[in-house]
């Protein structure tokens, strides 16, 4: 820390992203990326704008919003585009939390939420998951603040039905509910159709997972016109050119290629079924995942040991030592079938 750092950031502990090794030694199953390349249409659209990056990107993402509006069936004024969904989530903490309205989220969820709260200088409160690692919806509902619900949740992969989320949104119209749908395409029900009905619902989505664009950095916020205007105010007060021309073009290309995306999603779901039964045959226990990852533990071998031994065999998964009650688990991205076979082979040697 330099002597110049603002007092307000002295205690800030940043988020630790999953390891991103730059060589190809590892079978990389640690950050829930897609094993498939981006759509050819996305690549071509990107190439077409490359020679025009001397000009700023469109700060309003007009063409991209048109494509999103057509694909999601929502008005353009109900969409905000962000540099990955992390960015829109961080704006949501800034815009919709304050001293009187803490950010409320489960104790086991996306580890960036407490960091967003700290960075925005707003309080937060965690609501423990139940013993079976499902969300304690009644306790969440009883809270006063702004709710952040990842659906499916991460790292558990457990999904809530749209009706359950609608009930939470409806229960308190004076409180914003943010539903983080980063993994929704792999088997959960989206609540995007509800944004026209509830002005306190904000949904965030990403192009990083099912659309194979993690490195391009593109996310979305979908909500009522008024909520989106609030987020636009924050966005334009920090960086109006937050989404580069290449990411905007790629997003449009990816949305035009929905068959490619849905084929990839189908394959991930099949590979998830394959991997979970093979893991169960090796004695692993796991949560019921609707996401592109599995959250697993073994009754005889510790979580940290499995992580370490897999790493020695060049298979990278994600291990969280905090909170304590998930330390025996590892979160494993569902990749290609060859990656899943290599994973199972390595784990068979370990357990
Ligand atoms: N939400 C959840 C639950 C996530 O796991 C992630 C990424 N790992 C994100 C949001 C953010 O993803 P991105 O910024 O790539 O859209």
Tab-separated table of C-alpha atoms and ligand atoms in Angstrom:
chain	number	residue	atom	x	y	z
A	1	UNK	CA	0.000	0.000	0.000
A	2	UNK	CA	1.381	3.426	-0.849
A	3	UNK	CA	1.065	6.318	1.550
A	4	UNK	CA	-1.243	7.931	-1.012
A	5	UNK	CA	-4.038	5.361	-0.963
A	6	UNK	CA	-7.361	6.776	0.150
A	7	UNK	CA	-8.264	5.789	3.705
A	8	UNK	CA	-11.500	4.314	2.453
A	9	UNK	CA	-9.603	1.599	0.554
A	10	UNK	CA	-7.056	0.710	3.224
A	11	UNK	CA	-8.848	-2.466	4.248
A	12	UNK	CA	-10.131	-3.464	0.805
A	13	UNK	CA	-9.418	-7.112	0.025
A	14	UNK	CA	-9.804	-7.680	-3.724
A	15	UNK	CA	-11.467	-10.678	-5.317
A	16	UNK	CA	-9.086	-13.518	-6.187
A	17	UNK	CA	-9.948	-14.786	-9.661
A	18	UNK	CA	-9.363	-18.430	-10.543
A	19	UNK	CA	-5.890	-19.194	-11.836
A	20	UNK	CA	-5.393	-18.376	-15.559
A	21	UNK	CA	-2.228	-20.227	-16.632
A	22	UNK	CA	-0.952	-19.020	-19.995
A	23	UNK	CA	0.473	-22.327	-21.181
A	24	UNK	CA	-1.561	-25.238	-22.433
A	25	UNK	CA	-0.274	-27.760	-19.937
A	26	UNK	CA	-3.453	-27.887	-17.884
A	27	UNK	CA	-6.873	-29.332	-18.448
A	28	UNK	CA	-8.549	-26.181	-17.294
A	29	UNK	CA	-11.706	-26.848	-15.286
A	30	UNK	CA	-11.392	-24.045	-12.736
A	31	UNK	CA	-13.246	-20.970	-14.036
A	32	UNK	CA	-16.372	-22.313	-15.746
A	33	UNK	CA	-15.387	-21.268	-19.244
A	34	UNK	CA	-16.779	-22.955	-22.329
A	35	UNK	CA	-14.538	-25.607	-23.894
A	36	UNK	CA	-15.884	-24.602	-27.321
A	37	UNK	CA	-14.570	-21.724	-29.444
A	38	UNK	CA	-16.805	-18.695	-29.982
A	39	UNK	CA	-19.310	-18.810	-32.839
A	40	UNK	CA	-17.810	-18.303	-36.290
A	41	UNK	CA	-20.344	-15.505	-36.782
A	42	UNK	CA	-18.964	-13.770	-33.676
A	43	UNK	CA	-15.386	-14.140	-34.935
A	44	UNK	CA	-16.264	-12.759	-38.384
A	45	UNK	CA	-18.168	-9.841	-36.883
A	46	UNK	CA	-15.157	-9.054	-34.721
A	47	UNK	CA	-12.775	-9.169	-37.688
A	48	UNK	CA	-15.027	-6.766	-39.569
A	49	UNK	CA	-14.659	-4.056	-36.894
A	50	UNK	CA	-10.958	-4.568	-36.157
A	51	UNK	CA	-9.828	-1.980	-38.686
A	52	UNK	CA	-12.122	0.628	-37.191
A	53	UNK	CA	-10.877	0.590	-33.648
A	54	UNK	CA	-9.256	3.972	-34.211
A	55	UNK	CA	-12.791	5.198	-33.441
A	56	UNK	CA	-14.446	4.877	-30.054
A	57	UNK	CA	-16.982	2.145	-29.568
A	58	UNK	CA	-20.675	3.065	-29.591
A	59	UNK	CA	-21.268	4.240	-25.987
A	60	UNK	CA	-24.950	3.293	-26.282
A	61	UNK	CA	-24.342	-0.180	-27.795
A	62	UNK	CA	-27.305	0.503	-30.113
A	63	UNK	CA	-26.839	-2.388	-32.551
A	64	UNK	CA	-26.057	-4.818	-29.772
A	65	UNK	CA	-29.123	-3.722	-27.796
A	66	UNK	CA	-31.280	-4.246	-30.908
A	67	UNK	CA	-29.959	-7.792	-31.194
A	68	UNK	CA	-30.468	-8.452	-27.463
A	69	UNK	CA	-33.993	-6.975	-27.607
A	70	UNK	CA	-34.892	-9.248	-30.527
A	71	UNK	CA	-33.393	-12.314	-28.936
A	72	UNK	CA	-34.801	-11.800	-25.397
A	73	UNK	CA	-38.084	-10.159	-26.357
A	74	UNK	CA	-37.501	-7.089	-24.177
A	75	UNK	CA	-37.483	-3.365	-25.086
A	76	UNK	CA	-34.079	-1.805	-25.794
A	77	UNK	CA	-34.579	0.726	-22.976
A	78	UNK	CA	-34.716	-2.193	-20.528
A	79	UNK	CA	-31.151	-3.308	-21.402
A	80	UNK	CA	-27.747	-2.102	-20.227
A	81	UNK	CA	-24.529	-3.602	-21.637
A	82	UNK	CA	-21.469	-4.132	-19.472
A	83	UNK	CA	-17.877	-5.277	-19.530
A	84	UNK	CA	-18.673	-8.789	-18.308
A	85	UNK	CA	-21.585	-9.239	-15.917
A	86	UNK	CA	-19.194	-8.454	-13.045
A	87	UNK	CA	-19.418	-4.835	-14.102
A	88	UNK	CA	-23.216	-4.605	-14.010
A	89	UNK	CA	-23.228	-6.434	-10.662
A	90	UNK	CA	-20.803	-3.891	-9.253
A	91	UNK	CA	-23.036	-1.019	-10.482
A	92	UNK	CA	-26.004	-2.683	-8.789
A	93	UNK	CA	-24.218	-2.562	-5.421
A	94	UNK	CA	-23.329	1.096	-6.025
A	95	UNK	CA	-26.793	2.071	-7.253
A	96	UNK	CA	-29.152	0.077	-5.062
A	97	UNK	CA	-27.370	-0.341	-1.702
A	98	UNK	CA	-26.534	2.240	0.951
A	99	UNK	CA	-26.299	2.614	4.736
A	100	UNK	CA	-29.987	1.829	5.127
A	101	UNK	CA	-30.087	-0.950	2.517
A	102	UNK	CA	-27.388	-3.585	2.869
A	103	UNK	CA	-26.568	-6.046	0.109
A	104	UNK	CA	-28.082	-9.380	1.174
A	105	UNK	CA	-26.771	-12.685	-0.172
A	106	UNK	CA	-26.127	-16.255	1.005
A	107	UNK	CA	-22.949	-17.206	2.877
A	108	UNK	CA	-22.052	-19.605	0.077
A	109	UNK	CA	-22.425	-17.811	-3.262
A	110	UNK	CA	-20.385	-15.843	-5.791
A	111	UNK	CA	-17.321	-14.655	-3.856
A	112	UNK	CA	-17.268	-11.306	-5.641
A	113	UNK	CA	-20.449	-9.996	-3.927
A	114	UNK	CA	-18.769	-9.033	-0.625
A	115	UNK	CA	-15.940	-7.401	-2.575
A	116	UNK	CA	-18.378	-5.335	-4.664
A	117	UNK	CA	-20.054	-4.223	-1.446
A	118	UNK	CA	-16.745	-3.277	0.169
A	119	UNK	CA	-15.546	-1.437	-2.918
A	120	UNK	CA	-18.835	0.480	-3.118
A	121	UNK	CA	-18.589	1.275	0.600
A	122	UNK	CA	-21.981	-0.282	1.401
A	123	UNK	CA	-22.821	-2.759	4.164
A	124	UNK	CA	-23.717	-6.365	3.432
A	125	UNK	CA	-25.203	-9.250	5.336
A	126	UNK	CA	-24.930	-12.964	4.631
A	127	UNK	CA	-27.794	-15.393	5.119
A	128	UNK	CA	-26.550	-18.950	5.676
A	129	UNK	CA	-27.591	-21.616	3.189
A	130	UNK	CA	-29.484	-24.518	4.728
A	131	UNK	CA	-27.516	-27.633	5.729
A	132	UNK	CA	-28.207	-29.235	2.349
A	133	UNK	CA	-26.669	-26.125	0.697
A	134	UNK	CA	-30.007	-24.951	-0.729
A	135	UNK	CA	-30.981	-21.307	-0.323
A	136	UNK	CA	-32.968	-20.326	2.767
A	137	UNK	CA	-35.594	-18.406	0.847
A	138	UNK	CA	-37.745	-17.558	3.873
A	139	UNK	CA	-34.796	-15.928	5.621
A	140	UNK	CA	-33.722	-14.113	2.464
A	141	UNK	CA	-37.265	-12.844	2.014
A	142	UNK	CA	-37.388	-11.517	5.561
A	143	UNK	CA	-34.369	-9.237	4.996
A	144	UNK	CA	-34.738	-5.497	4.441
A	145	UNK	CA	-31.911	-4.827	2.013
A	146	UNK	CA	-31.174	-5.399	-1.675
A	147	UNK	CA	-31.141	-9.107	-2.451
A	148	UNK	CA	-28.519	-10.732	-4.673
A	149	UNK	CA	-29.538	-14.208	-5.791
A	150	UNK	CA	-27.345	-16.204	-8.159
A	151	UNK	CA	-29.575	-18.632	-10.025
A	152	UNK	CA	-28.255	-21.284	-10.367
A	153	UNK	CA	-26.202	-20.499	-7.298
A	154	UNK	CA	-22.424	-20.776	-7.476
A	155	UNK	CA	-20.483	-22.797	-6.507
A	156	UNK	CA	-23.301	-25.206	-5.615
A	157	UNK	CA	-25.032	-25.187	-9.020
A	158	UNK	CA	-28.400	-25.531	-7.268
A	159	UNK	CA	-31.234	-23.702	-9.066
A	160	UNK	CA	-34.429	-22.098	-7.796
A	161	UNK	CA	-37.626	-22.201	-9.848
A	162	UNK	CA	-38.857	-18.963	-11.449
A	163	UNK	CA	-42.015	-19.125	-9.301
A	164	UNK	CA	-39.931	-19.068	-6.104
A	165	UNK	CA	-37.987	-16.036	-7.305
A	166	UNK	CA	-41.176	-14.306	-8.423
A	167	UNK	CA	-42.597	-14.815	-4.949
A	168	UNK	CA	-39.515	-13.114	-3.432
A	169	UNK	CA	-39.724	-10.214	-5.899
A	170	UNK	CA	-43.465	-9.784	-5.282
A	171	UNK	CA	-43.185	-10.029	-1.500
A	172	UNK	CA	-41.538	-6.609	-1.136
A	173	UNK	CA	-42.017	-4.178	-4.025
A	174	UNK	CA	-39.905	-1.589	-2.172
A	175	UNK	CA	-36.754	-3.707	-2.359
A	176	UNK	CA	-34.606	-4.440	-5.416
A	177	UNK	CA	-33.927	-8.096	-6.172
A	178	UNK	CA	-30.905	-8.775	-8.380
A	179	UNK	CA	-30.932	-12.203	-10.021
A	180	UNK	CA	-27.525	-13.202	-11.351
A	181	UNK	CA	-28.209	-15.598	-14.216
A	182	UNK	CA	-24.602	-16.227	-15.294
A	183	UNK	CA	-25.289	-19.982	-15.531
A	184	UNK	CA	-29.006	-19.998	-16.301
A	185	UNK	CA	-28.648	-21.475	-19.795
A	186	UNK	CA	-27.444	-24.828	-18.489
A	187	UNK	CA	-30.730	-25.879	-16.950
A	188	UNK	CA	-32.436	-23.192	-14.855
A	189	UNK	CA	-35.461	-21.046	-15.625
A	190	UNK	CA	-34.787	-17.394	-16.467
A	191	UNK	CA	-36.848	-14.647	-14.856
A	192	UNK	CA	-36.170	-12.183	-17.694
A	193	UNK	CA	-39.851	-12.456	-18.785
A	194	UNK	CA	-40.813	-11.000	-15.377
A	195	UNK	CA	-38.998	-7.672	-15.803
A	196	UNK	CA	-42.045	-6.153	-17.514
A	197	UNK	CA	-44.178	-7.088	-14.510
A	198	UNK	CA	-41.962	-5.974	-11.587
A	199	UNK	CA	-40.067	-2.688	-11.462
A	200	UNK	CA	-37.850	-3.984	-8.619
A	201	UNK	CA	-36.322	-6.908	-10.539
A	202	UNK	CA	-32.880	-6.679	-12.151
A	203	UNK	CA	-31.522	-9.688	-14.031
A	204	UNK	CA	-27.867	-9.986	-15.016
A	205	UNK	CA	-26.578	-12.302	-17.720
A	206	UNK	CA	-23.244	-12.963	-19.391
A	207	UNK	CA	-21.743	-13.982	-22.726
A	208	UNK	CA	-18.865	-15.655	-20.866
A	209	UNK	CA	-20.333	-19.106	-20.368
A	210	UNK	CA	-22.833	-20.578	-22.862
A	211	UNK	CA	-21.683	-18.178	-25.614
A	212	UNK	CA	-17.950	-18.922	-25.244
A	213	UNK	CA	-16.882	-15.289	-24.887
A	214	UNK	CA	-15.279	-15.074	-21.427
A	215	UNK	CA	-12.232	-13.255	-22.810
A	216	UNK	CA	-14.297	-10.755	-24.810
A	217	UNK	CA	-15.979	-9.433	-21.609
A	218	UNK	CA	-19.652	-8.837	-22.287
A	219	UNK	CA	-22.553	-8.838	-19.846
A	220	UNK	CA	-26.103	-7.552	-19.658
A	221	UNK	CA	-28.443	-6.008	-17.150
A	222	UNK	CA	-32.167	-6.424	-17.857
A	223	UNK	CA	-34.797	-4.627	-15.841
A	224	UNK	CA	-37.443	-1.935	-15.752
A	225	UNK	CA	-36.726	1.257	-17.661
A	226	UNK	CA	-36.184	3.178	-14.411
A	227	UNK	CA	-33.728	0.645	-12.935
A	228	UNK	CA	-31.776	0.599	-16.188
A	229	UNK	CA	-31.654	4.405	-16.252
A	230	UNK	CA	-30.108	4.328	-12.762
A	231	UNK	CA	-27.454	1.883	-13.925
A	232	UNK	CA	-26.809	3.979	-17.047
A	233	UNK	CA	-26.161	6.962	-14.772
A	234	UNK	CA	-23.520	5.004	-12.876
A	235	UNK	CA	-22.060	3.557	-16.088
A	236	UNK	CA	-21.725	6.933	-17.816
A	237	UNK	CA	-20.197	8.444	-14.678
A	238	UNK	CA	-17.359	5.917	-14.785
A	239	UNK	CA	-16.773	4.853	-18.389
A	240	UNK	CA	-19.305	5.426	-21.174
A	241	UNK	CA	-17.141	3.351	-23.555
A	242	UNK	CA	-17.220	0.368	-21.223
A	243	UNK	CA	-17.940	-2.185	-23.962
A	244	UNK	CA	-15.377	-2.222	-26.774
A	245	UNK	CA	-16.330	-2.396	-30.469
A	246	UNK	CA	-15.010	-5.948	-30.756
A	247	UNK	CA	-17.085	-7.233	-27.862
A	248	UNK	CA	-20.193	-5.462	-29.201
A	249	UNK	CA	-19.721	-7.003	-32.660
A	250	UNK	CA	-19.039	-10.448	-31.229
A	251	UNK	CA	-22.137	-10.251	-29.069
A	252	UNK	CA	-24.302	-9.560	-32.118
A	253	UNK	CA	-22.662	-12.428	-34.018
A	254	UNK	CA	-23.212	-14.810	-31.110
A	255	UNK	CA	-26.879	-13.839	-30.796
A	256	UNK	CA	-27.382	-14.537	-34.506
A	257	UNK	CA	-25.931	-18.019	-34.057
A	258	UNK	CA	-28.336	-19.377	-31.460
A	259	UNK	CA	-28.236	-22.869	-32.971
A	260	UNK	CA	-24.512	-23.082	-32.303
A	261	UNK	CA	-25.052	-21.920	-28.708
A	262	UNK	CA	-27.895	-24.326	-28.045
A	263	UNK	CA	-25.902	-27.241	-29.521
A	264	UNK	CA	-23.025	-26.425	-27.174
A	265	UNK	CA	-25.376	-26.155	-24.193
A	266	UNK	CA	-26.842	-29.577	-25.025
A	267	UNK	CA	-23.369	-31.064	-25.174
A	268	UNK	CA	-22.384	-29.568	-21.797
A	269	UNK	CA	-25.566	-30.956	-20.237
A	270	UNK	CA	-24.756	-34.422	-21.654
A	271	UNK	CA	-21.171	-34.182	-20.417
A	272	UNK	CA	-22.432	-33.107	-16.997
A	273	UNK	CA	-24.616	-36.229	-16.828
A	274	UNK	CA	-21.664	-38.393	-17.917
A	275	UNK	CA	-19.269	-36.814	-15.406
A	276	UNK	CA	-21.690	-36.926	-12.498
A	277	UNK	CA	-22.458	-40.619	-12.908
A	278	UNK	CA	-18.766	-41.467	-13.345
A	279	UNK	CA	-17.936	-39.420	-10.231
A	280	UNK	CA	-20.706	-41.094	-8.243
A	281	UNK	CA	-19.291	-44.480	-9.284
A	282	UNK	CA	-15.989	-43.352	-7.708
A	283	UNK	CA	-17.808	-42.554	-4.447
A	284	UNK	CA	-18.112	-38.776	-4.891
A	285	UNK	CA	-21.069	-36.903	-3.437
A	286	UNK	CA	-22.387	-33.795	-5.129
A	287	UNK	CA	-25.072	-31.145	-5.203
A	288	UNK	CA	-27.728	-31.226	-7.913
A	289	UNK	CA	-26.159	-28.904	-10.470
A	290	UNK	CA	-28.084	-26.989	-13.134
A	291	UNK	CA	-24.898	-25.158	-14.159
A	292	UNK	CA	-21.801	-25.908	-16.262
A	293	UNK	CA	-19.929	-27.136	-13.190
A	294	UNK	CA	-20.206	-29.799	-10.512
A	295	UNK	CA	-19.644	-29.242	-6.802
A	296	UNK	CA	-18.238	-32.460	-5.395
A	297	UNK	CA	-16.644	-34.010	-2.334
A	298	UNK	CA	-15.340	-37.453	-1.481
A	299	UNK	CA	-16.051	-39.093	1.896
A	300	UNK	CA	-12.462	-40.422	2.209
A	301	UNK	CA	-10.200	-37.802	0.624
A	302	UNK	CA	-10.126	-34.123	1.635
A	303	UNK	CA	-11.040	-31.309	-0.756
A	304	UNK	CA	-7.655	-29.615	-0.609
A	305	UNK	CA	-5.852	-32.902	-1.212
A	306	UNK	CA	-7.981	-33.684	-4.254
A	307	UNK	CA	-7.332	-30.194	-5.625
A	308	UNK	CA	-3.560	-30.552	-5.091
A	309	UNK	CA	-3.272	-34.055	-6.520
A	310	UNK	CA	-5.342	-33.131	-9.574
A	311	UNK	CA	-3.048	-30.160	-10.113
A	312	UNK	CA	-0.013	-32.465	-9.998
A	313	UNK	CA	-1.718	-34.376	-12.802
A	314	UNK	CA	-2.257	-31.113	-14.712
A	315	UNK	CA	-5.979	-30.931	-14.067
A	316	UNK	CA	-7.018	-27.570	-12.654
A	317	UNK	CA	-10.243	-27.307	-10.606
A	318	UNK	CA	-11.412	-24.683	-8.076
A	319	UNK	CA	-11.081	-25.229	-4.355
A	320	UNK	CA	-12.430	-22.723	-1.823
A	321	UNK	CA	-11.000	-22.867	1.679
A	322	UNK	CA	-13.682	-20.414	2.923
A	323	UNK	CA	-16.338	-20.665	4.189
A	324	UNK	CA	-15.264	-23.590	6.351
A	325	UNK	CA	-18.254	-25.767	5.533
A	326	UNK	CA	-17.389	-26.049	1.828
A	327	UNK	CA	-13.691	-26.758	2.238
A	328	UNK	CA	-14.069	-30.466	1.478
A	329	UNK	CA	-15.624	-29.634	-1.901
A	330	UNK	CA	-14.151	-28.830	-5.280
A	331	UNK	CA	-15.941	-27.018	-8.061
A	332	UNK	CA	-15.259	-28.681	-11.396
A	333	UNK	CA	-16.170	-27.060	-14.711
A	334	UNK	CA	-17.987	-29.342	-17.134
A	335	UNK	CA	-15.874	-29.309	-20.280
A	336	UNK	CA	-15.585	-31.430	-23.414
A	337	UNK	CA	-16.113	-35.174	-23.183
A	338	UNK	CA	-12.349	-35.757	-23.576
A	339	UNK	CA	-11.669	-33.375	-20.691
A	340	UNK	CA	-14.259	-35.183	-18.556
A	341	UNK	CA	-12.678	-38.574	-19.349
A	342	UNK	CA	-9.233	-37.246	-18.419
A	343	UNK	CA	-10.667	-35.847	-15.182
A	344	UNK	CA	-12.298	-39.140	-14.240
A	345	UNK	CA	-9.106	-41.071	-15.016
A	346	UNK	CA	-7.069	-38.723	-12.814
A	347	UNK	CA	-9.606	-38.887	-9.982
A	348	UNK	CA	-9.778	-42.681	-10.162
A	349	UNK	CA	-6.027	-42.728	-9.458
A	350	UNK	CA	-6.429	-40.305	-6.550
A	351	UNK	CA	-9.356	-41.865	-4.696
B	1	LIG	N1	-21.877	-14.357	-11.569
B	1	LIG	C1	-21.394	-15.547	-11.210
B	1	LIG	C2	-22.191	-16.398	-10.283
B	1	LIG	C3	-20.152	-15.974	-11.705
B	1	LIG	O1	-19.654	-17.163	-11.319
B	1	LIG	C4	-19.431	-15.133	-12.578
B	1	LIG	C5	-18.094	-15.501	-13.153
B	1	LIG	N2	-17.334	-16.356	-12.763
B	1	LIG	C6	-19.985	-13.901	-12.912
B	1	LIG	C7	-21.203	-13.543	-12.394
B	1	LIG	C8	-19.267	-12.906	-13.770
B	1	LIG	O2	-18.903	-13.357	-15.016
B	1	LIG	P1	-18.519	-12.385	-16.187
B	1	LIG	O3	-17.995	-11.110	-15.585
B	1	LIG	O4	-17.511	-13.110	-16.979
B	1	LIG	O5	-19.792	-12.132	-16.941
